[in-house]
PDB file of C-alpha atoms and ligand atoms in Angstrom:
ATOM      1  CA  MET A  17      55.348 -26.138  61.713  1.00  0.00           C
ATOM      2  CA  ALA A  18      58.167 -23.610  61.021  1.00  0.00           C
ATOM      3  CA  ASP A  19      57.510 -20.115  62.475  1.00  0.00           C
ATOM      4  CA  ARG A  20      57.088 -18.093  59.350  1.00  0.00           C
ATOM      5  CA  ASN A  21      54.937 -15.263  60.971  1.00  0.00           C
ATOM      6  CA  ARG A  22      52.212 -15.833  58.310  1.00  0.00           C
ATOM      7  CA  LEU A  23      49.629 -14.620  60.798  1.00  0.00           C
ATOM      8  CA  ALA A  24      51.430 -11.504  62.002  1.00  0.00           C
ATOM      9  CA  GLY A  25      48.868  -8.872  62.992  1.00  0.00           C
ATOM     10  CA  LYS A  26      46.032 -11.460  63.192  1.00  0.00           C
ATOM     11  CA  ILE A  27      43.994 -11.451  66.405  1.00  0.00           C
ATOM     12  CA  ALA A  28      41.860 -14.695  66.422  1.00  0.00           C
ATOM     13  CA  ILE A  29      39.197 -16.189  68.492  1.00  0.00           C
ATOM     14  CA  ILE A  30      38.835 -19.996  68.415  1.00  0.00           C
ATOM     15  CA  SER A  31      36.053 -21.850  70.117  1.00  0.00           C
ATOM     16  CA  GLY A  32      36.294 -25.421  71.512  1.00  0.00           C
ATOM     17  CA  ALA A  33      40.040 -25.229  72.443  1.00  0.00           C
ATOM     18  CA  ALA A  34      40.081 -27.220  75.771  1.00  0.00           C
ATOM     19  CA  ARG A  35      41.223 -30.422  73.827  1.00  0.00           C
ATOM     20  CA  GLY A  36      41.589 -31.873  70.330  1.00  0.00           C
ATOM     21  CA  MET A  37      41.772 -29.807  67.065  1.00  0.00           C
ATOM     22  CA  GLY A  38      40.974 -26.554  68.908  1.00  0.00           C
ATOM     23  CA  VAL A  39      44.317 -26.932  70.888  1.00  0.00           C
ATOM     24  CA  SER A  40      46.168 -27.791  67.680  1.00  0.00           C
ATOM     25  CA  HIS A  41      44.692 -24.793  65.870  1.00  0.00           C
ATOM     26  CA  ALA A  42      45.582 -22.353  68.763  1.00  0.00           C
ATOM     27  CA  ARG A  43      49.041 -23.545  68.898  1.00  0.00           C
ATOM     28  CA  ALA A  44      49.776 -23.345  65.125  1.00  0.00           C
ATOM     29  CA  MET A  45      48.127 -19.820  64.804  1.00  0.00           C
ATOM     30  CA  VAL A  46      50.302 -18.566  67.750  1.00  0.00           C
ATOM     31  CA  GLU A  47      53.362 -20.171  66.289  1.00  0.00           C
ATOM     32  CA  GLU A  48      52.645 -18.105  62.956  1.00  0.00           C
ATOM     33  CA  GLY A  49      52.396 -14.855  64.942  1.00  0.00           C
ATOM     34  CA  ALA A  50      48.769 -14.539  65.759  1.00  0.00           C
ATOM     35  CA  ARG A  51      47.441 -13.442  69.095  1.00  0.00           C
ATOM     36  CA  VAL A  52      44.559 -15.836  70.240  1.00  0.00           C
ATOM     37  CA  VAL A  53      41.581 -15.811  72.529  1.00  0.00           C
ATOM     38  CA  SER A  54      40.224 -19.385  72.869  1.00  0.00           C
ATOM     39  CA  PHE A  55      37.484 -20.641  74.906  1.00  0.00           C
ATOM     40  CA  ASP A  56      35.747 -23.873  75.717  1.00  0.00           C
ATOM     41  CA  ILE A  57      32.745 -25.066  77.831  1.00  0.00           C
ATOM     42  CA  ASN A  58      35.259 -27.135  79.780  1.00  0.00           C
ATOM     43  CA  ASP A  59      38.682 -26.284  81.140  1.00  0.00           C
ATOM     44  CA  GLY A  60      40.627 -29.165  79.814  1.00  0.00           C
ATOM     45  CA  GLU A  61      44.061 -28.188  78.410  1.00  0.00           C
ATOM     46  CA  GLY A  62      43.275 -24.484  78.619  1.00  0.00           C
ATOM     47  CA  SER A  63      45.457 -23.560  81.526  1.00  0.00           C
ATOM     48  CA  ASP A  64      48.394 -25.799  80.236  1.00  0.00           C
ATOM     49  CA  LEU A  65      48.113 -24.089  76.876  1.00  0.00           C
ATOM     50  CA  THR A  66      48.265 -20.521  78.509  1.00  0.00           C
ATOM     51  CA  ARG A  67      51.429 -21.623  80.160  1.00  0.00           C
ATOM     52  CA  GLU A  68      52.815 -22.934  77.058  1.00  0.00           C
ATOM     53  CA  LEU A  69      52.000 -20.059  74.636  1.00  0.00           C
ATOM     54  CA  GLY A  70      52.283 -17.334  77.035  1.00  0.00           C
ATOM     55  CA  ALA A  71      49.771 -14.607  78.110  1.00  0.00           C
ATOM     56  CA  SER A  72      51.282 -12.154  75.667  1.00  0.00           C
ATOM     57  CA  SER A  73      49.787 -14.204  72.727  1.00  0.00           C
ATOM     58  CA  PHE A  74      47.158 -16.363  74.279  1.00  0.00           C
ATOM     59  CA  ALA A  75      44.219 -16.291  76.493  1.00  0.00           C
ATOM     60  CA  PHE A  76      41.770 -18.954  77.463  1.00  0.00           C
ATOM     61  CA  LEU A  77      38.225 -18.463  78.765  1.00  0.00           C
ATOM     62  CA  GLN A  78      35.310 -20.673  79.823  1.00  0.00           C
ATOM     63  CA  ALA A  79      32.342 -19.969  77.723  1.00  0.00           C
ATOM     64  CA  ASP A  80      29.528 -21.668  75.725  1.00  0.00           C
ATOM     65  CA  VAL A  81      29.048 -21.405  72.094  1.00  0.00           C
ATOM     66  CA  THR A  82      25.297 -21.595  72.325  1.00  0.00           C
ATOM     67  CA  SER A  83      25.125 -18.469  74.494  1.00  0.00           C
ATOM     68  CA  ALA A  84      25.090 -15.207  72.747  1.00  0.00           C
ATOM     69  CA  ALA A  85      25.985 -13.436  76.070  1.00  0.00           C
ATOM     70  CA  ASP A  86      29.152 -15.722  76.227  1.00  0.00           C
ATOM     71  CA  TRP A  87      30.124 -14.721  72.795  1.00  0.00           C
ATOM     72  CA  ASP A  88      29.698 -11.085  73.597  1.00  0.00           C
ATOM     73  CA  ARG A  89      31.930 -11.755  76.609  1.00  0.00           C
ATOM     74  CA  VAL A  90      34.680 -13.454  74.512  1.00  0.00           C
ATOM     75  CA  VAL A  91      34.682 -10.664  71.820  1.00  0.00           C
ATOM     76  CA  ALA A  92      34.956  -7.978  74.591  1.00  0.00           C
ATOM     77  CA  HIS A  93      37.878  -9.986  76.334  1.00  0.00           C
ATOM     78  CA  CYS A  94      39.558 -10.206  72.965  1.00  0.00           C
ATOM     79  CA  ARG A  95      39.153  -6.484  72.315  1.00  0.00           C
ATOM     80  CA  ASN A  96      40.533  -5.626  75.737  1.00  0.00           C
ATOM     81  CA  GLN A  97      43.491  -8.042  75.723  1.00  0.00           C
ATOM     82  CA  PHE A  98      44.724  -7.935  72.143  1.00  0.00           C
ATOM     83  CA  GLY A  99      42.528  -5.594  70.078  1.00  0.00           C
ATOM     84  CA  THR A 100      39.930  -5.885  67.385  1.00  0.00           C
ATOM     85  CA  PRO A 101      39.611  -9.598  66.222  1.00  0.00           C
ATOM     86  CA  ASN A 102      39.998 -10.082  62.668  1.00  0.00           C
ATOM     87  CA  VAL A 103      39.799 -13.938  62.592  1.00  0.00           C
ATOM     88  CA  LEU A 104      37.222 -16.478  63.941  1.00  0.00           C
ATOM     89  CA  VAL A 105      37.457 -20.143  64.002  1.00  0.00           C
ATOM     90  CA  ASN A 106      34.205 -21.812  64.733  1.00  0.00           C
ATOM     91  CA  ASN A 107      35.656 -25.129  65.958  1.00  0.00           C
ATOM     92  CA  ALA A 108      33.534 -26.381  68.888  1.00  0.00           C
ATOM     93  CA  GLY A 109      31.400 -29.364  68.160  1.00  0.00           C
ATOM     94  CA  ILE A 110      29.836 -32.670  69.407  1.00  0.00           C
ATOM     95  CA  SER A 111      29.151 -35.872  67.590  1.00  0.00           C
ATOM     96  CA  PRO A 112      26.992 -38.077  69.701  1.00  0.00           C
ATOM     97  CA  LEU A 113      25.914 -41.196  67.868  1.00  0.00           C
ATOM     98  CA  HIS A 114      22.133 -41.022  66.988  1.00  0.00           C
ATOM     99  CA  SER A 115      20.057 -42.716  64.258  1.00  0.00           C
ATOM    100  CA  LEU A 116      17.282 -41.108  62.444  1.00  0.00           C
ATOM    101  CA  ALA A 117      14.775 -43.653  63.936  1.00  0.00           C
ATOM    102  CA  ASP A 118      15.992 -43.481  67.440  1.00  0.00           C
ATOM    103  CA  VAL A 119      17.057 -39.802  68.104  1.00  0.00           C
ATOM    104  CA  THR A 120      14.886 -37.875  70.444  1.00  0.00           C
ATOM    105  CA  GLU A 121      13.953 -34.208  69.720  1.00  0.00           C
ATOM    106  CA  ASP A 122      16.037 -33.001  72.759  1.00  0.00           C
ATOM    107  CA  GLU A 123      19.202 -35.085  71.525  1.00  0.00           C
ATOM    108  CA  TYR A 124      18.824 -33.810  67.901  1.00  0.00           C
ATOM    109  CA  GLN A 125      18.246 -30.187  69.236  1.00  0.00           C
ATOM    110  CA  ARG A 126      21.365 -30.214  71.308  1.00  0.00           C
ATOM    111  CA  VAL A 127      23.593 -31.186  68.352  1.00  0.00           C
ATOM    112  CA  ILE A 128      22.047 -28.400  66.320  1.00  0.00           C
ATOM    113  CA  ASP A 129      22.405 -25.913  69.174  1.00  0.00           C
ATOM    114  CA  ILE A 130      26.190 -26.561  69.449  1.00  0.00           C
ATOM    115  CA  ASN A 131      27.332 -27.236  66.015  1.00  0.00           C
ATOM    116  CA  GLN A 132      24.923 -25.122  63.969  1.00  0.00           C
ATOM    117  CA  VAL A 133      23.419 -22.288  66.106  1.00  0.00           C
ATOM    118  CA  GLY A 134      26.897 -22.019  67.867  1.00  0.00           C
ATOM    119  CA  THR A 135      28.452 -21.407  64.618  1.00  0.00           C
ATOM    120  CA  PHE A 136      25.788 -18.813  63.668  1.00  0.00           C
ATOM    121  CA  LEU A 137      26.056 -16.973  67.055  1.00  0.00           C
ATOM    122  CA  GLY A 138      29.867 -16.868  66.698  1.00  0.00           C
ATOM    123  CA  MET A 139      29.710 -15.413  63.141  1.00  0.00           C
ATOM    124  CA  ARG A 140      27.186 -12.816  64.304  1.00  0.00           C
ATOM    125  CA  ALA A 141      29.077 -11.801  67.411  1.00  0.00           C
ATOM    126  CA  VAL A 142      32.371 -11.090  65.448  1.00  0.00           C
ATOM    127  CA  VAL A 143      30.882  -9.319  62.305  1.00  0.00           C
ATOM    128  CA  PRO A 144      30.809  -5.806  63.827  1.00  0.00           C
ATOM    129  CA  SER A 145      34.576  -6.196  64.714  1.00  0.00           C
ATOM    130  CA  LEU A 146      35.567  -7.789  61.445  1.00  0.00           C
ATOM    131  CA  ARG A 147      33.672  -4.901  59.554  1.00  0.00           C
ATOM    132  CA  GLU A 148      36.297  -2.553  61.006  1.00  0.00           C
ATOM    133  CA  HIS A 149      39.309  -3.824  59.145  1.00  0.00           C
ATOM    134  CA  GLY A 150      38.170  -6.950  57.320  1.00  0.00           C
ATOM    135  CA  GLY A 151      38.739 -10.532  58.431  1.00  0.00           C
ATOM    136  CA  SER A 152      38.393 -14.333  57.896  1.00  0.00           C
ATOM    137  CA  ILE A 153      35.993 -16.736  59.316  1.00  0.00           C
ATOM    138  CA  VAL A 154      36.867 -20.379  59.146  1.00  0.00           C
ATOM    139  CA  ASN A 155      33.949 -22.741  60.128  1.00  0.00           C
ATOM    140  CA  ILE A 156      34.847 -26.231  60.882  1.00  0.00           C
ATOM    141  CA  ALA A 157      32.467 -28.560  59.039  1.00  0.00           C
ATOM    142  CA  SER A 158      33.332 -32.168  58.234  1.00  0.00           C
ATOM    143  CA  THR A 159      33.276 -34.842  55.363  1.00  0.00           C
ATOM    144  CA  ALA A 160      29.942 -35.463  57.092  1.00  0.00           C
ATOM    145  CA  ALA A 161      28.783 -32.283  55.305  1.00  0.00           C
ATOM    146  CA  TYR A 162      29.771 -34.013  51.897  1.00  0.00           C
ATOM    147  CA  VAL A 163      28.351 -37.549  52.469  1.00  0.00           C
ATOM    148  CA  GLY A 164      26.018 -39.447  54.804  1.00  0.00           C
ATOM    149  CA  PHE A 165      27.200 -41.779  57.633  1.00  0.00           C
ATOM    150  CA  GLU A 166      25.043 -44.143  59.528  1.00  0.00           C
ATOM    151  CA  ASP A 167      24.067 -43.266  63.118  1.00  0.00           C
ATOM    152  CA  LEU A 168      25.293 -39.592  62.982  1.00  0.00           C
ATOM    153  CA  PHE A 169      21.844 -38.115  61.778  1.00  0.00           C
ATOM    154  CA  PRO A 170      21.958 -34.977  63.771  1.00  0.00           C
ATOM    155  CA  TYR A 171      25.767 -34.369  63.301  1.00  0.00           C
ATOM    156  CA  ILE A 172      25.427 -34.718  59.552  1.00  0.00           C
ATOM    157  CA  ALA A 173      22.349 -32.174  59.476  1.00  0.00           C
ATOM    158  CA  SER A 174      24.258 -29.568  61.570  1.00  0.00           C
ATOM    159  CA  LYS A 175      27.536 -30.059  59.408  1.00  0.00           C
ATOM    160  CA  TRP A 176      25.703 -29.687  56.171  1.00  0.00           C
ATOM    161  CA  ALA A 177      24.058 -26.715  57.541  1.00  0.00           C
ATOM    162  CA  VAL A 178      27.456 -25.157  58.275  1.00  0.00           C
ATOM    163  CA  ARG A 179      28.576 -25.340  54.637  1.00  0.00           C
ATOM    164  CA  GLY A 180      25.311 -23.488  53.652  1.00  0.00           C
ATOM    165  CA  MET A 181      25.745 -20.875  56.292  1.00  0.00           C
ATOM    166  CA  THR A 182      29.358 -20.285  55.131  1.00  0.00           C
ATOM    167  CA  ARG A 183      28.164 -19.648  51.538  1.00  0.00           C
ATOM    168  CA  ALA A 184      25.349 -17.253  52.686  1.00  0.00           C
ATOM    169  CA  ALA A 185      27.576 -15.308  55.106  1.00  0.00           C
ATOM    170  CA  ALA A 186      30.426 -15.083  52.362  1.00  0.00           C
ATOM    171  CA  LEU A 187      28.046 -13.455  49.925  1.00  0.00           C
ATOM    172  CA  GLU A 188      26.674 -11.043  52.579  1.00  0.00           C
ATOM    173  CA  LEU A 189      30.116  -9.997  54.024  1.00  0.00           C
ATOM    174  CA  ALA A 190      32.251 -10.014  50.768  1.00  0.00           C
ATOM    175  CA  ALA A 191      31.898  -6.119  50.204  1.00  0.00           C
ATOM    176  CA  ASP A 192      33.126  -5.732  53.924  1.00  0.00           C
ATOM    177  CA  ASN A 193      36.385  -7.667  52.961  1.00  0.00           C
ATOM    178  CA  ILE A 194      35.331 -10.459  55.250  1.00  0.00           C
ATOM    179  CA  ARG A 195      35.933 -13.968  53.908  1.00  0.00           C
ATOM    180  CA  VAL A 196      33.997 -17.051  55.106  1.00  0.00           C
ATOM    181  CA  ASN A 197      35.025 -20.636  54.280  1.00  0.00           C
ATOM    182  CA  THR A 198      34.975 -23.931  55.966  1.00  0.00           C
ATOM    183  CA  VAL A 199      37.613 -26.595  56.631  1.00  0.00           C
ATOM    184  CA  CYS A 200      36.113 -30.089  56.298  1.00  0.00           C
ATOM    185  CA  PRO A 201      38.374 -32.701  58.172  1.00  0.00           C
ATOM    186  CA  GLY A 202      38.059 -36.374  57.627  1.00  0.00           C
ATOM    187  CA  ASP A 203      38.860 -38.750  60.542  1.00  0.00           C
ATOM    188  CA  THR A 204      41.224 -36.927  62.752  1.00  0.00           C
ATOM    189  CA  ASP A 205      42.956 -38.344  65.797  1.00  0.00           C
ATOM    190  CA  THR A 206      41.350 -36.484  68.739  1.00  0.00           C
ATOM    191  CA  PRO A 207      39.292 -37.497  71.902  1.00  0.00           C
ATOM    192  CA  MET A 208      36.110 -36.955  69.729  1.00  0.00           C
ATOM    193  CA  ILE A 209      36.938 -39.716  67.370  1.00  0.00           C
ATOM    194  CA  ARG A 210      38.652 -41.968  69.812  1.00  0.00           C
ATOM    195  CA  ALA A 211      35.408 -41.805  71.926  1.00  0.00           C
ATOM    196  CA  PHE A 212      33.436 -43.581  69.295  1.00  0.00           C
ATOM    197  CA  ALA A 213      36.299 -45.690  67.631  1.00  0.00           C
ATOM    198  CA  ASP A 214      35.564 -48.660  69.837  1.00  0.00           C
ATOM    199  CA  THR A 215      31.727 -48.305  69.565  1.00  0.00           C
ATOM    200  CA  PRO A 216      30.066 -51.011  67.419  1.00  0.00           C
ATOM    201  CA  THR A 217      28.686 -48.906  64.698  1.00  0.00           C
ATOM    202  CA  GLY A 218      28.654 -48.329  60.998  1.00  0.00           C
ATOM    203  CA  ALA A 219      29.664 -44.643  61.577  1.00  0.00           C
ATOM    204  CA  LEU A 220      33.389 -45.236  61.777  1.00  0.00           C
ATOM    205  CA  PRO A 221      35.272 -47.398  59.282  1.00  0.00           C
ATOM    206  CA  PRO A 222      38.667 -48.762  60.504  1.00  0.00           C
ATOM    207  CA  ALA A 223      41.467 -46.399  59.790  1.00  0.00           C
ATOM    208  CA  GLU A 224      43.194 -49.061  57.588  1.00  0.00           C
ATOM    209  CA  GLU A 225      40.110 -48.872  55.098  1.00  0.00           C
ATOM    210  CA  LEU A 226      40.844 -45.067  54.583  1.00  0.00           C
ATOM    211  CA  PRO A 227      42.676 -44.431  51.357  1.00  0.00           C
ATOM    212  CA  MET A 228      45.847 -43.290  53.240  1.00  0.00           C
ATOM    213  CA  LYS A 229      45.264 -46.126  55.961  1.00  0.00           C
ATOM    214  CA  ARG A 230      45.258 -43.694  58.857  1.00  0.00           C
ATOM    215  CA  TRP A 231      43.601 -40.846  60.623  1.00  0.00           C
ATOM    216  CA  ALA A 232      44.686 -37.243  60.046  1.00  0.00           C
ATOM    217  CA  ARG A 233      46.917 -35.749  62.753  1.00  0.00           C
ATOM    218  CA  PRO A 234      45.294 -32.498  64.126  1.00  0.00           C
ATOM    219  CA  GLU A 235      48.190 -30.471  62.811  1.00  0.00           C
ATOM    220  CA  GLU A 236      47.215 -31.418  59.294  1.00  0.00           C
ATOM    221  CA  ILE A 237      43.884 -29.854  59.721  1.00  0.00           C
ATOM    222  CA  SER A 238      45.391 -26.842  61.518  1.00  0.00           C
ATOM    223  CA  ALA A 239      47.476 -26.180  58.289  1.00  0.00           C
ATOM    224  CA  ALA A 240      44.328 -25.524  56.340  1.00  0.00           C
ATOM    225  CA  VAL A 241      42.980 -23.344  59.156  1.00  0.00           C
ATOM    226  CA  VAL A 242      46.205 -21.217  59.160  1.00  0.00           C
ATOM    227  CA  PHE A 243      45.956 -20.898  55.500  1.00  0.00           C
ATOM    228  CA  LEU A 244      42.425 -19.632  55.374  1.00  0.00           C
ATOM    229  CA  ALA A 245      43.157 -17.329  58.266  1.00  0.00           C
ATOM    230  CA  SER A 246      46.238 -15.837  56.597  1.00  0.00           C
ATOM    231  CA  ASP A 247      46.255 -13.268  53.738  1.00  0.00           C
ATOM    232  CA  GLU A 248      47.577 -16.207  51.301  1.00  0.00           C
ATOM    233  CA  SER A 249      43.932 -17.079  50.822  1.00  0.00           C
ATOM    234  CA  SER A 250      42.849 -13.390  50.155  1.00  0.00           C
ATOM    235  CA  TYR A 251      40.706 -14.350  47.091  1.00  0.00           C
ATOM    236  CA  MET A 252      38.956 -17.418  48.625  1.00  0.00           C
ATOM    237  CA  SER A 253      35.455 -16.989  50.063  1.00  0.00           C
ATOM    238  CA  GLY A 254      32.346 -19.194  50.283  1.00  0.00           C
ATOM    239  CA  THR A 255      34.112 -22.507  49.584  1.00  0.00           C
ATOM    240  CA  ASP A 256      35.602 -25.596  51.394  1.00  0.00           C
ATOM    241  CA  ILE A 257      38.865 -26.982  51.905  1.00  0.00           C
ATOM    242  CA  VAL A 258      38.486 -30.743  52.416  1.00  0.00           C
ATOM    243  CA  VAL A 259      41.298 -32.364  54.306  1.00  0.00           C
ATOM    244  CA  ASP A 260      40.300 -36.119  54.368  1.00  0.00           C
ATOM    245  CA  GLY A 261      43.331 -38.189  52.855  1.00  0.00           C
ATOM    246  CA  GLY A 262      41.117 -38.806  49.861  1.00  0.00           C
ATOM    247  CA  PHE A 263      38.038 -40.208  51.641  1.00  0.00           C
ATOM    248  CA  THR A 264      35.401 -38.291  49.786  1.00  0.00           C
ATOM    249  CA  ALA A 265      37.213 -39.195  46.308  1.00  0.00           C
ATOM    250  CA  GLN A 266      36.097 -42.770  46.753  1.00  0.00           C
TER     251      GLN A 266
HETATM  252  P1  LIG B   2      36.777 -32.890  70.493  1.00  0.00           P
HETATM  253  O1  LIG B   2      35.559 -33.362  71.118  1.00  0.00           O
HETATM  254  O2  LIG B   2      38.141 -33.446  70.835  1.00  0.00           O
HETATM  255  O3  LIG B   2      36.926 -31.324  71.024  1.00  0.00           O
HETATM  256  C1  LIG B   2      35.690 -30.477  70.746  1.00  0.00           C
HETATM  257  C2  LIG B   2      35.745 -29.285  71.842  1.00  0.00           C
HETATM  258  O4  LIG B   2      34.505 -28.615  71.738  1.00  0.00           O
HETATM  259  C3  LIG B   2      35.837 -29.957  73.200  1.00  0.00           C
HETATM  260  O5  LIG B   2      36.825 -29.334  74.125  1.00  0.00           O
HETATM  261  C4  LIG B   2      34.521 -29.492  73.889  1.00  0.00           C
HETATM  262  O6  LIG B   2      34.464 -29.258  75.178  1.00  0.00           O
HETATM  263  C5  LIG B   2      34.047 -28.174  73.096  1.00  0.00           C
HETATM  264  N1  LIG B   2      32.652 -27.974  73.140  1.00  0.00           N
HETATM  265  C6  LIG B   2      31.656 -28.797  73.028  1.00  0.00           C
HETATM  266  N2  LIG B   2      30.522 -28.166  73.242  1.00  0.00           N
HETATM  267  C7  LIG B   2      30.782 -26.821  73.562  1.00  0.00           C
HETATM  268  C8  LIG B   2      30.130 -25.749  73.921  1.00  0.00           C
HETATM  269  N3  LIG B   2      28.837 -25.777  73.916  1.00  0.00           N
HETATM  270  N4  LIG B   2      30.712 -24.448  73.906  1.00  0.00           N
HETATM  271  C9  LIG B   2      31.962 -24.462  73.928  1.00  0.00           C
HETATM  272  N5  LIG B   2      32.854 -25.412  73.589  1.00  0.00           N
HETATM  273  C10 LIG B   2      32.253 -26.569  73.430  1.00  0.00           C
HETATM  274  O7  LIG B   2      36.682 -32.803  69.024  1.00  0.00           O
HETATM  275  P2  LIG B   2      37.539 -32.501  67.743  1.00  0.00           P
HETATM  276  O8  LIG B   2      37.867 -33.835  67.067  1.00  0.00           O
HETATM  277  O9  LIG B   2      38.758 -31.607  68.214  1.00  0.00           O
HETATM  278  O10 LIG B   2      36.670 -31.504  66.869  1.00  0.00           O
HETATM  279  C11 LIG B   2      36.750 -30.146  66.463  1.00  0.00           C
HETATM  280  C12 LIG B   2      35.849 -29.753  65.411  1.00  0.00           C
HETATM  281  O11 LIG B   2      36.287 -30.539  64.328  1.00  0.00           O
HETATM  282  C13 LIG B   2      34.435 -30.165  65.663  1.00  0.00           C
HETATM  283  O12 LIG B   2      33.488 -29.220  65.131  1.00  0.00           O
HETATM  284  C14 LIG B   2      34.257 -31.614  64.823  1.00  0.00           C
HETATM  285  O13 LIG B   2      32.775 -31.777  64.694  1.00  0.00           O
HETATM  286  C15 LIG B   2      35.093 -31.371  63.692  1.00  0.00           C
HETATM  287  N6  LIG B   2      35.393 -32.607  63.040  1.00  0.00           N
HETATM  288  C16 LIG B   2      36.041 -33.499  63.745  1.00  0.00           C
HETATM  289  C17 LIG B   2      36.663 -34.685  63.172  1.00  0.00           C
HETATM  290  C18 LIG B   2      37.403 -35.862  63.802  1.00  0.00           C
HETATM  291  O14 LIG B   2      37.559 -36.811  63.254  1.00  0.00           O
HETATM  292  N7  LIG B   2      37.919 -35.625  65.187  1.00  0.00           N
HETATM  293  C19 LIG B   2      36.367 -34.875  61.750  1.00  0.00           C
HETATM  294  C20 LIG B   2      35.616 -33.894  61.150  1.00  0.00           C
HETATM  295  C21 LIG B   2      35.180 -32.759  61.750  1.00  0.00           C
END
């Protein structure tokens, strides 16, 4: 992506940036002039990314989206290192394969805690900062927030909830000049999807059966995230950008 400084002056927090799309979002946002604090429960590519992007624009922490105390620590770190955050990308997520009939309550709750409660805690943690100068929240949902898939029961419950929370938050925060939207990726080439690509299940159709006959590249999802974080989307709130190569049009 060309460096056009579309995010100059933006100070962003991104969850789940040790691998996959979180890494791509961090890279794209720094390339566009943002300063980014990212975090993940794992170390993963965090140290490499800090070396690549440089400490003047990027910081990586270890933290858990299900912990309100961790969110407060991340926001405090951002305020100290770069200033008041004005963008949040709620990206961390898990997608274990569980069917309605077989999922245990603990397994169900774990997905809800990370994908749904984590998104809520992130939004609540940044609202006081975003109220200072306005801002943009980008919640990562999924095509699994538009349709059903077999064997992803808790994941689908959590991602439909993310779309609902996005609309509720957008209405509550509009008067504070805080926009809240989702990006809904289709199948995207990350460790998450590779982990179950070989699993015998109905959840993942082969890439050749998709309208564009391939998965998305992470950068193709990051382009929508950058747009929603930028002032180019200044009148967009409470809605979704679906980046799925036509999957939900079928
Ligand atoms: P990924 O598994 O490659 O990366 C997800 C990251 O989230 C990991 O680094 C993981 O350690 C982190 N994470 C998990 N639990 C965490 C926690 N409690 N606290 C902090 N970090 C935590 O997945 P990805 O494909 O990059 O997915 C990113 C987002 O996009 C997720 O919300 C996912 O549901 C969504 N999504 C992915 C696809 C796809 O096809 N890959 C499609 C639609 C939506």
